[in-house]
């Protein structure tokens, strides 16, 4: 009886495996056909569905389409086809790049020789430095190399260059500006999403610093996910959707840890911040994607409490890249970057002026009052009303002296 049961179980497993293989073959064919047609909507659906784009071979065809460029036509922007990046001025952050590249490829690829890893590190360094030199308005941030590392491994050395430029200017720009202010808006959005979907959890973790989302969101989770298959599959989803989906994904992960977080003391802000920032080592990527899409549909950014979405800059990637089916060119993205930097400088200048006025409010008030009195005195003298003014002041003083 037991042997019969085992035999049936084995047959069932084989049948399931055959059906799964058939499904994958069918999906692979659909992905290839969508790539040939450059069918963006179909690729989005396939990249989002269970298993994503299946293999790196298919990703090499699909990711350029999702990122909005054609490998053979990227030079049309006049940027990728410009002079060799090696001839361009050195970027200020290149020393930090070398320090981070030295620590790259820790978790993947596995079973690589030392020589092979050194070659990949050289390619990674060149990819990052060339991007920074071609787009010098961008500032490097630690963990940026984790993002570029994924693109390099999936797309290959040469083809990855255009993808790195586009993902930097069109998706990561808010993290590559002179200040962290735009990135803070991303963190505030995480808190607002959690509050909208789960008020009890949001209240419990409200004492935590919302910078807990920094590591995951600014590296598109590449800094925290250690399995290559998982991060490549997750990038299928992220590249198929607008940049704000990264924020919703982090919020979905936070909500999925509800029980664990509610057990922690609400007043231990440092512990809460640390725990929320550290993602679970084992993540069910496909389940999280479904949770993220549900969270996005039920709590769209425009409807979040506190008008948080309306406080996000009009030049933020969260707003300029909402419709990724009609992407900006690199030249347009650079122009948006310059406008965003100019806006940041204006905002910072206004804040400095406000702080200065607050710091010197008493002297400024006294000076303003003195100038006002002086101006009134001149006017009264010119209008011949000065005698009336002094009579009024004298009478008022006399009344006050009697009252005392």
Short mmCIF file of C-alpha atoms in Angstrom, two decimals:
data_model
loop_
_atom_site.label_atom_id
_atom_site.label_comp_id
_atom_site.label_asym_id
_atom_site.label_seq_id
_atom_site.Cartn_x
_atom_site.Cartn_y
_atom_site.Cartn_z
CA UNK A 1 0.00 0.00 0.00
CA UNK A 2 2.82 2.35 0.97
CA UNK A 3 4.77 1.55 -2.20
CA UNK A 4 1.63 2.25 -4.26
CA UNK A 5 1.23 5.63 -2.51
CA UNK A 6 4.88 6.50 -3.14
CA UNK A 7 4.55 5.52 -6.78
CA UNK A 8 1.49 7.76 -7.22
CA UNK A 9 3.27 10.64 -5.47
CA UNK A 10 6.29 10.24 -7.74
CA UNK A 11 4.09 10.15 -10.83
CA UNK A 12 2.25 13.26 -9.64
CA UNK A 13 5.52 15.10 -9.09
CA UNK A 14 6.76 14.17 -12.55
CA UNK A 15 3.47 15.29 -14.11
CA UNK A 16 3.71 18.61 -12.25
CA UNK A 17 7.29 19.07 -13.43
CA UNK A 18 6.27 18.37 -17.04
CA UNK A 19 3.39 20.86 -16.83
CA UNK A 20 5.70 23.45 -15.26
CA UNK A 21 8.26 22.94 -18.04
CA UNK A 22 5.50 23.32 -20.66
CA UNK A 23 4.35 26.54 -18.99
CA UNK A 24 7.90 27.89 -18.99
CA UNK A 25 8.35 27.05 -22.68
CA UNK A 26 5.11 28.82 -23.48
CA UNK A 27 6.11 31.84 -21.40
CA UNK A 28 9.58 31.94 -22.91
CA UNK A 29 8.04 32.03 -26.38
CA UNK A 30 5.71 34.86 -25.31
CA UNK A 31 8.64 36.89 -23.93
CA UNK A 32 10.69 36.41 -27.10
CA UNK A 33 7.77 37.44 -29.32
CA UNK A 34 7.06 40.51 -27.16
CA UNK A 35 10.72 41.53 -27.41
CA UNK A 36 10.69 41.22 -31.20
CA UNK A 37 7.56 43.40 -31.36
CA UNK A 38 8.89 45.69 -28.58
CA UNK A 39 5.49 45.14 -26.96
CA UNK A 40 5.94 47.08 -23.72
CA UNK A 41 2.60 46.23 -22.09
CA UNK A 42 2.98 42.50 -22.68
CA UNK A 43 6.52 42.57 -21.28
CA UNK A 44 5.27 44.37 -18.17
CA UNK A 45 2.65 41.67 -17.64
CA UNK A 46 5.15 38.85 -18.17
CA UNK A 47 7.83 40.47 -15.99
CA UNK A 48 5.29 40.87 -13.18
CA UNK A 49 3.85 37.34 -13.40
CA UNK A 50 5.18 34.40 -11.39
CA UNK A 51 8.85 33.75 -12.14
CA UNK A 52 9.33 37.00 -14.02
CA UNK A 53 11.42 36.89 -17.19
CA UNK A 54 12.82 33.44 -16.37
CA UNK A 55 16.43 33.69 -17.59
CA UNK A 56 19.23 36.21 -18.08
CA UNK A 57 19.18 35.43 -21.79
CA UNK A 58 15.60 36.73 -21.95
CA UNK A 59 16.40 39.63 -19.64
CA UNK A 60 19.11 40.79 -22.03
CA UNK A 61 16.38 41.19 -24.64
CA UNK A 62 13.66 42.59 -22.37
CA UNK A 63 15.39 44.94 -19.92
CA UNK A 64 16.48 47.51 -22.56
CA UNK A 65 12.84 47.73 -23.67
CA UNK A 66 11.62 48.16 -20.08
CA UNK A 67 14.29 50.82 -19.51
CA UNK A 68 13.18 52.64 -22.64
CA UNK A 69 16.10 52.38 -25.02
CA UNK A 70 17.31 50.47 -28.02
CA UNK A 71 20.93 49.28 -27.63
CA UNK A 72 21.79 50.23 -31.20
CA UNK A 73 20.07 53.63 -30.98
CA UNK A 74 21.18 54.95 -27.58
CA UNK A 75 23.78 57.24 -29.17
CA UNK A 76 20.94 59.34 -30.58
CA UNK A 77 20.96 61.29 -27.32
CA UNK A 78 24.42 62.61 -28.15
CA UNK A 79 25.71 61.41 -24.80
CA UNK A 80 26.56 57.73 -25.14
CA UNK A 81 28.19 58.40 -28.51
CA UNK A 82 30.29 61.32 -27.26
CA UNK A 83 34.04 61.29 -26.73
CA UNK A 84 35.59 58.45 -24.76
CA UNK A 85 34.74 58.73 -21.07
CA UNK A 86 38.42 58.27 -20.25
CA UNK A 87 39.12 61.68 -21.78
CA UNK A 88 36.48 63.39 -19.63
CA UNK A 89 37.34 65.22 -16.37
CA UNK A 90 37.71 63.08 -13.27
CA UNK A 91 34.62 62.87 -11.02
CA UNK A 92 35.03 63.96 -7.42
CA UNK A 93 33.68 60.65 -6.05
CA UNK A 94 36.00 58.26 -7.89
CA UNK A 95 38.11 57.40 -4.83
CA UNK A 96 35.01 56.20 -2.97
CA UNK A 97 33.99 54.18 -6.03
CA UNK A 98 37.24 52.22 -5.88
CA UNK A 99 36.76 51.47 -2.18
CA UNK A 100 33.28 50.08 -2.81
CA UNK A 101 34.22 48.11 -5.92
CA UNK A 102 36.91 46.34 -3.90
CA UNK A 103 34.08 44.94 -1.74
CA UNK A 104 31.84 43.92 -4.67
CA UNK A 105 30.66 40.45 -5.71
CA UNK A 106 30.53 39.11 -2.15
CA UNK A 107 27.41 36.94 -2.51
CA UNK A 108 27.33 36.30 -6.25
CA UNK A 109 28.43 35.08 -8.73
CA UNK A 110 29.49 31.90 -6.97
CA UNK A 111 32.31 29.53 -7.87
CA UNK A 112 34.20 32.21 -9.79
CA UNK A 113 37.99 32.19 -9.94
CA UNK A 114 39.94 35.05 -8.38
CA UNK A 115 41.03 36.18 -11.83
CA UNK A 116 37.44 36.20 -13.11
CA UNK A 117 36.29 38.27 -10.11
CA UNK A 118 39.10 40.78 -10.65
CA UNK A 119 38.04 41.15 -14.29
CA UNK A 120 34.45 41.78 -13.21
CA UNK A 121 35.57 44.35 -10.63
CA UNK A 122 37.49 46.20 -13.34
CA UNK A 123 34.39 46.17 -15.55
CA UNK A 124 32.24 47.35 -12.63
CA UNK A 125 34.63 50.20 -11.86
CA UNK A 126 34.69 51.31 -15.50
CA UNK A 127 30.88 51.21 -15.71
CA UNK A 128 30.44 53.39 -12.64
CA UNK A 129 33.23 55.87 -13.39
CA UNK A 130 32.18 56.26 -17.03
CA UNK A 131 28.60 57.00 -15.95
CA UNK A 132 29.72 59.60 -13.41
CA UNK A 133 32.06 61.29 -15.87
CA UNK A 134 29.43 61.42 -18.61
CA UNK A 135 26.85 62.77 -16.14
CA UNK A 136 28.96 64.84 -13.70
CA UNK A 137 25.89 66.44 -12.09
CA UNK A 138 25.23 63.08 -10.40
CA UNK A 139 26.73 62.32 -6.99
CA UNK A 140 27.84 58.81 -6.11
CA UNK A 141 26.33 57.04 -3.11
CA UNK A 142 27.48 53.90 -1.33
CA UNK A 143 25.50 50.85 -2.51
CA UNK A 144 25.21 52.31 -6.01
CA UNK A 145 27.77 49.68 -6.99
CA UNK A 146 25.28 46.99 -5.89
CA UNK A 147 22.78 48.20 -8.50
CA UNK A 148 25.38 48.43 -11.26
CA UNK A 149 26.67 44.98 -10.31
CA UNK A 150 23.27 43.42 -11.08
CA UNK A 151 23.06 45.19 -14.45
CA UNK A 152 26.59 44.08 -15.32
CA UNK A 153 25.96 40.42 -14.48
CA UNK A 154 22.66 40.27 -16.38
CA UNK A 155 23.40 42.42 -19.43
CA UNK A 156 27.15 42.01 -19.82
CA UNK A 157 29.95 44.57 -19.85
CA UNK A 158 29.26 46.56 -23.03
CA UNK A 159 25.43 46.49 -23.15
CA UNK A 160 25.15 47.47 -19.46
CA UNK A 161 26.54 51.00 -20.02
CA UNK A 162 23.34 52.46 -21.49
CA UNK A 163 21.23 50.74 -18.83
CA UNK A 164 23.36 52.20 -16.01
CA UNK A 165 22.99 55.73 -17.39
CA UNK A 166 19.24 55.40 -17.71
CA UNK A 167 18.62 53.77 -14.35
CA UNK A 168 20.77 56.47 -12.72
CA UNK A 169 19.06 59.46 -14.31
CA UNK A 170 15.51 58.12 -14.55
CA UNK A 171 15.16 55.99 -11.40
CA UNK A 172 17.93 56.74 -8.90
CA UNK A 173 18.35 60.48 -9.52
CA UNK A 174 16.78 61.53 -6.20
CA UNK A 175 19.55 59.62 -4.40
CA UNK A 176 22.33 61.07 -6.57
CA UNK A 177 21.86 64.78 -5.81
CA UNK A 178 24.05 67.08 -3.67
CA UNK A 179 21.84 66.61 -0.57
CA UNK A 180 19.75 63.81 0.92
CA UNK A 181 16.63 66.02 1.10
CA UNK A 182 14.86 64.46 -1.94
CA UNK A 183 15.57 60.96 -0.61
CA UNK A 184 13.91 61.87 2.70
CA UNK A 185 10.65 62.34 0.79
CA UNK A 186 10.91 58.68 -0.25
CA UNK A 187 11.27 57.65 3.40
CA UNK A 188 8.28 59.79 4.39
CA UNK A 189 6.24 58.06 1.70
CA UNK A 190 7.06 54.65 3.21
CA UNK A 191 5.70 55.82 6.57
CA UNK A 192 2.60 57.32 4.94
CA UNK A 193 1.85 54.11 3.03
CA UNK A 194 2.17 51.96 6.16
CA UNK A 195 -0.04 54.42 8.07
CA UNK A 196 -2.70 54.30 5.37
CA UNK A 197 -2.72 50.48 5.15
CA UNK A 198 -2.07 49.55 8.79
CA UNK A 199 -2.57 52.44 11.27
CA UNK A 200 -1.86 50.26 14.32
CA UNK A 201 1.52 49.12 13.00
CA UNK A 202 2.36 52.65 11.85
CA UNK A 203 1.66 54.01 15.34
CA UNK A 204 3.76 51.28 16.95
CA UNK A 205 6.83 52.00 14.79
CA UNK A 206 6.35 55.78 14.66
CA UNK A 207 9.33 56.39 16.98
CA UNK A 208 11.70 54.69 14.52
CA UNK A 209 13.73 56.88 12.17
CA UNK A 210 12.15 56.60 8.72
CA UNK A 211 15.65 56.41 7.25
CA UNK A 212 15.21 52.67 7.90
CA UNK A 213 14.24 52.44 4.23
CA UNK A 214 17.51 53.92 2.93
CA UNK A 215 19.59 50.78 2.40
CA UNK A 216 16.91 48.87 0.50
CA UNK A 217 15.32 51.64 -1.55
CA UNK A 218 18.40 53.46 -2.81
CA UNK A 219 20.01 50.20 -3.95
CA UNK A 220 16.76 48.85 -5.40
CA UNK A 221 17.17 46.06 -2.81
CA UNK A 222 20.46 44.87 -4.34
CA UNK A 223 22.37 45.69 -1.14
CA UNK A 224 20.11 43.49 0.99
CA UNK A 225 19.11 40.52 -1.16
CA UNK A 226 21.92 37.98 -1.27
CA UNK A 227 20.55 35.48 -3.79
CA UNK A 228 21.28 36.31 -7.43
CA UNK A 229 18.16 34.59 -8.76
CA UNK A 230 15.97 36.55 -6.34
CA UNK A 231 17.47 39.96 -7.13
CA UNK A 232 17.39 39.39 -10.90
CA UNK A 233 13.74 38.29 -10.68
CA UNK A 234 12.90 41.29 -8.46
CA UNK A 235 14.50 43.66 -10.99
CA UNK A 236 12.17 42.20 -13.65
CA UNK A 237 9.31 43.59 -11.58
CA UNK A 238 10.90 46.90 -10.56
CA UNK A 239 12.02 47.80 -14.09
CA UNK A 240 8.53 46.99 -15.38
CA UNK A 241 6.93 49.58 -13.08
CA UNK A 242 7.35 53.22 -12.14
CA UNK A 243 10.04 54.17 -9.57
CA UNK A 244 7.56 54.69 -6.71
CA UNK A 245 6.89 50.93 -6.74
CA UNK A 246 10.20 50.48 -4.90
CA UNK A 247 8.73 52.50 -2.01
CA UNK A 248 5.57 50.39 -1.99
CA UNK A 249 7.64 47.20 -2.03
CA UNK A 250 9.50 48.25 1.11
CA UNK A 251 6.20 49.19 2.77
CA UNK A 252 4.76 45.79 1.82
CA UNK A 253 7.75 44.02 3.37
CA UNK A 254 7.36 46.08 6.55
CA UNK A 255 3.65 45.24 6.81
CA UNK A 256 4.39 41.54 6.18
CA UNK A 257 6.53 41.62 9.35
CA UNK A 258 3.65 43.01 11.42
CA UNK A 259 3.62 40.37 14.17
CA UNK A 260 7.38 40.49 14.62
CA UNK A 261 7.47 44.31 14.83
CA UNK A 262 4.50 44.59 17.19
CA UNK A 263 6.33 42.37 19.68
CA UNK A 264 9.14 44.93 19.96
CA UNK A 265 8.97 47.78 22.51
CA UNK A 266 7.53 50.87 20.81
CA UNK A 267 9.81 53.21 22.75
CA UNK A 268 13.03 51.47 21.66
CA UNK A 269 13.47 53.63 18.56
CA UNK A 270 17.05 52.53 17.80
CA UNK A 271 16.16 48.84 17.93
CA UNK A 272 13.03 49.37 15.81
CA UNK A 273 14.97 51.36 13.22
CA UNK A 274 17.64 48.68 12.99
CA UNK A 275 15.18 45.78 12.77
CA UNK A 276 13.00 47.39 10.09
CA UNK A 277 16.05 48.25 7.99
CA UNK A 278 17.28 44.64 7.99
CA UNK A 279 15.23 42.64 5.52
CA UNK A 280 14.45 38.98 6.22
CA UNK A 281 17.03 36.69 4.61
CA UNK A 282 14.32 34.58 3.02
CA UNK A 283 11.80 36.46 0.88
CA UNK A 284 8.99 35.04 -1.24
CA UNK A 285 9.51 37.43 -4.14
CA UNK A 286 6.40 36.49 -6.13
CA UNK A 287 4.13 36.78 -3.06
CA UNK A 288 5.68 40.14 -2.17
CA UNK A 289 5.08 41.43 -5.69
CA UNK A 290 1.37 40.59 -5.40
CA UNK A 291 1.22 42.30 -1.98
CA UNK A 292 2.99 45.37 -3.39
CA UNK A 293 0.60 45.73 -6.31
CA UNK A 294 -2.40 45.36 -3.98
CA UNK A 295 -0.94 47.97 -1.63
CA UNK A 296 -0.38 50.35 -4.55
CA UNK A 297 -3.92 49.91 -5.89
CA UNK A 298 -5.57 50.36 -2.50
CA UNK A 299 -3.36 53.27 -1.38
CA UNK A 300 -2.28 55.25 -4.46
CA UNK A 301 0.28 58.00 -3.80
CA UNK A 302 -2.14 60.82 -4.62
CA UNK A 303 -4.51 59.69 -1.85
CA UNK A 304 -2.01 59.32 1.00
CA UNK A 305 -2.74 61.38 4.11
CA UNK A 306 -0.95 64.61 4.92
CA UNK A 307 -0.62 65.71 1.28
CA UNK A 308 2.75 63.94 1.34
CA UNK A 309 2.65 63.25 -2.40
CA UNK A 310 2.08 66.91 -3.20
CA UNK A 311 5.16 67.87 -1.18
CA UNK A 312 7.35 65.75 -3.46
CA UNK A 313 9.22 67.92 -5.99
CA UNK A 314 7.80 68.07 -9.50
CA UNK A 315 11.33 67.18 -10.67
CA UNK A 316 11.58 64.04 -8.53
CA UNK A 317 11.88 60.75 -10.44
CA UNK A 318 8.78 59.66 -8.54
CA UNK A 319 6.82 62.16 -10.65
CA UNK A 320 8.82 62.60 -13.86
CA UNK A 321 8.98 58.84 -14.52
CA UNK A 322 5.39 57.93 -13.74
CA UNK A 323 4.65 56.83 -17.31
CA UNK A 324 7.60 54.59 -18.13
CA UNK A 325 5.97 53.48 -21.38
CA UNK A 326 6.94 56.91 -22.75
CA UNK A 327 10.41 57.42 -21.27
CA UNK A 328 12.53 60.55 -21.38
CA UNK A 329 15.70 60.68 -23.42
CA UNK A 330 18.98 60.97 -21.52
CA UNK A 331 19.25 64.61 -22.61
CA UNK A 332 15.79 65.34 -21.15
CA UNK A 333 16.68 63.45 -17.98
CA UNK A 334 19.85 65.53 -17.58
CA UNK A 335 17.83 68.72 -17.97
CA UNK A 336 15.42 67.54 -15.25
CA UNK A 337 18.39 66.76 -13.03
CA UNK A 338 19.77 70.29 -13.46
CA UNK A 339 16.35 71.77 -12.64
CA UNK A 340 16.06 69.58 -9.55
CA UNK A 341 19.52 70.66 -8.34
CA UNK A 342 18.63 74.34 -8.94
CA UNK A 343 15.41 73.90 -6.94
CA UNK A 344 17.35 72.26 -4.11
CA UNK A 345 19.76 75.20 -3.99
CA UNK A 346 16.87 77.69 -3.89
CA UNK A 347 15.20 75.74 -1.09
CA UNK A 348 18.45 75.58 0.88
CA UNK A 349 19.01 79.32 0.39
CA UNK A 350 15.49 80.07 1.67
CA UNK A 351 16.03 77.85 4.72
CA UNK A 352 19.32 79.61 5.52
CA UNK A 353 17.61 83.01 5.24
CA UNK A 354 14.78 81.85 7.51
CA UNK A 355 17.27 80.55 10.10
CA UNK A 356 19.19 83.83 9.95
CA UNK A 357 16.03 85.88 10.44
CA UNK A 358 14.99 83.69 13.37
CA UNK A 359 18.42 83.96 14.96
CA UNK A 360 18.48 87.76 14.72
CA UNK A 361 14.75 88.42 15.10
CA UNK A 362 15.09 90.81 18.09
CA UNK A 363 17.75 93.11 16.57
CA UNK A 364 15.86 93.07 13.26
CA UNK A 365 12.58 93.95 15.01
CA UNK A 366 14.24 96.81 16.91
CA UNK A 367 15.86 98.14 13.74
CA UNK A 368 12.58 97.91 11.84
CA UNK A 369 10.73 99.76 14.62
CA UNK A 370 13.40 102.49 14.74
CA UNK A 371 13.27 102.94 10.97
CA UNK A 372 9.48 103.12 11.10
CA UNK A 373 9.56 105.81 13.83
CA UNK A 374 12.17 107.77 11.89
CA UNK A 375 10.11 107.59 8.70
CA UNK A 376 6.96 108.74 10.55
CA UNK A 377 8.86 111.63 12.12
CA UNK A 378 10.05 112.82 8.71
CA UNK A 379 6.52 112.56 7.34
CA UNK A 380 5.01 114.48 10.28
CA UNK A 381 7.59 117.26 9.90
CA UNK A 382 7.03 117.58 6.18
CA UNK A 383 3.27 117.60 6.58
CA UNK A 384 3.37 120.15 9.40
CA UNK A 385 1.83 117.72 11.86
CA UNK A 386 4.90 117.48 14.11
CA UNK A 387 3.49 120.00 16.66
CA UNK A 388 0.31 117.97 16.92
CA UNK A 389 2.38 114.77 17.36
CA UNK A 390 4.49 116.19 20.19
CA UNK A 391 1.39 117.64 21.90
CA UNK A 392 -0.21 114.17 21.72
CA UNK A 393 2.91 112.49 23.13
CA UNK A 394 3.15 115.11 25.93
CA UNK A 395 -0.50 114.68 26.89
CA UNK A 396 -0.18 110.89 26.91
CA UNK A 397 2.90 111.06 29.12
CA UNK A 398 1.10 113.44 31.52
CA UNK A 399 -1.85 111.04 31.81
CA UNK A 400 0.44 108.06 32.54
CA UNK A 401 2.31 110.04 35.23
CA UNK A 402 -1.00 110.89 36.94
CA UNK A 403 -2.10 107.25 36.78
CA UNK A 404 1.08 106.22 38.62
#
